[in-house]
């Protein structure tokens, strides 16, 4: 039994307990360096203070002041050693005080001390605990605080670079003097099983500045970015291919961190860092594999200078914690990046990449998500060319701004495009969209505005399904909110929609938008609509009598949004009506007779002469003859022939037969079947569109060189 009165080996058991506490701990970056001895007289971070007293009839226990028994005067203060224990027994070197023996009376000093008193000892919160155990307990607490601060810093990162940077900033210089982080290239996502060899790429490094007093010992002092500067007389490899069954593969498979002096690490590090890595000797290098949820995704190398205390065995547990949290964070970042990529791809697919350039109208659009972290939503816009040089303008808004809303929006947008291709009236398009929304589910609600602009008639037909009304900016600068029946939202079911036909004069601009532009938590929808009208009128006044350019005008409209106005995503579609002048249109009704093809050629020749386009006469006569002949063969009612002169020459032939012509290769023995082949070879573009009462076949010819653009 030792003098302290504790069973033999109790101190060793307490020390082991302190180390076990240190193994699972979490800590703070500003804690003392792992392995550093507490300074003389420093107050420990964990626990309080206590005074050790000698037992009755026994020696002193723990660190602290000794008191004489039974009220005997005097006493002495034992001196604390740097490790928290007492000085040696009598006969100790100069400056030490002999330890009192059990039952021995300690005489009082003859007088006041002539020199400075020794610093008060670091006292443990656990009476009877030895100084070595207290030091181990404090070191364990320091490690816990460091791990806690480091893991919190790593967990704050969202993307891959932030997470890896958090690891570097948390460990250098608190835990290591330099760090190298290698990650798989490419990083696997989720349950994907990458094919091919495993390649590790140096993702990031960090270090403390090189100091001249390191006795020539060098670490892989690399810059914060993987610039691969000189390291240990050479360069660390940027790419390291992991050979199957090789030393590095075995270390990565083992997952547990290793000291650089271990045999497995000594053979694996050259494969990772290069053939001749001059690493510091002793336990100053730790190789820690980074294992995510499914597989090892990389490795981290921690290094310390030769003039710094070596890593301790407990530091392997610290490295394991850092590696685990970093790997899980990298997995999270990779999955988040894939989700963001899918969301962006979905949004690009749902919205048109570019707007068409139909005749007689110019278009501009904008889309703003509700937030940068949620780039998908239920708002959409579209512009669909229709037969007769018309164009359909569509703006819609599905409830919510999630992936589900975007998927429903895509289905409704596709349905709207299909219905527009059938040339249905606007109210019929909304009716079919309502039926489609009910088939998708009972809670699929959306608002939609569908308008059809005719540049020849200078008219626009609009139907509304619970959407905010459009705003018309006239050429003189007057902005008005159009009176369009609101109707019920799409998805309600059993509701009739009403369409109105309005004038669309040349130079006017129609602005369609979603409610995210005019409604927010701090303003109601009608206040926002009035602000939009005023902003459009103010923008028009800046350009005088000319209408404002479309693209800057859209930017000005979005500038009306304040800090609290981004509660929903925003879709904006602006259409500038140029129209087609009556002098640029030639229109005829022709009876379905055998002589109609010749009559159509003569009419087309006269129109070209009136427009000064005689160079196109031969091509136009040939193609008009072929298309009109095909229409006359099957039509029962009068056919229509229309020529439009814009930036191209467009010819449209309509009949009452719904079947669309198909381009086919005629056999040598066939007498017909070559008309569309000629149209396809000679025309700039051609097509056929089914109407509710027949079809229209059209083709375009390029203008002769030198013809002024209209």
Short mmCIF file of N, CA and C in Angstrom, two decimals, residues 10 178 247 348 410 454 473 617 707:
data_model
loop_
_atom_site.label_atom_id
_atom_site.label_comp_id
_atom_site.label_asym_id
_atom_site.label_seq_id
_atom_site.Cartn_x
_atom_site.Cartn_y
_atom_site.Cartn_z
N UNK A 10 -3.93 2.12 -8.51
CA UNK A 10 -5.10 2.98 -8.71
C UNK A 10 -4.78 4.16 -9.59
N UNK A 178 1.45 21.18 -41.20
CA UNK A 178 1.10 21.12 -42.62
C UNK A 178 0.13 19.98 -42.82
N UNK A 247 0.51 -1.05 -51.43
CA UNK A 247 0.56 -0.57 -50.04
C UNK A 247 -0.48 0.50 -49.73
N UNK A 348 -33.58 24.31 -66.81
CA UNK A 348 -33.24 24.65 -68.20
C UNK A 348 -34.12 23.90 -69.19
N UNK A 410 -43.68 21.46 -66.16
CA UNK A 410 -43.22 20.91 -67.42
C UNK A 410 -44.30 20.16 -68.17
N UNK A 454 -52.06 38.29 -83.81
CA UNK A 454 -52.11 38.21 -85.27
C UNK A 454 -51.48 39.48 -85.83
N UNK A 473 -48.21 48.65 -72.75
CA UNK A 473 -47.50 49.92 -72.85
C UNK A 473 -47.63 50.42 -74.28
N UNK A 617 -39.15 35.27 -109.00
CA UNK A 617 -40.35 34.88 -109.75
C UNK A 617 -40.31 33.40 -110.13
N UNK A 707 -31.54 43.49 -100.69
CA UNK A 707 -32.89 43.92 -100.35
C UNK A 707 -32.89 44.51 -98.94
#
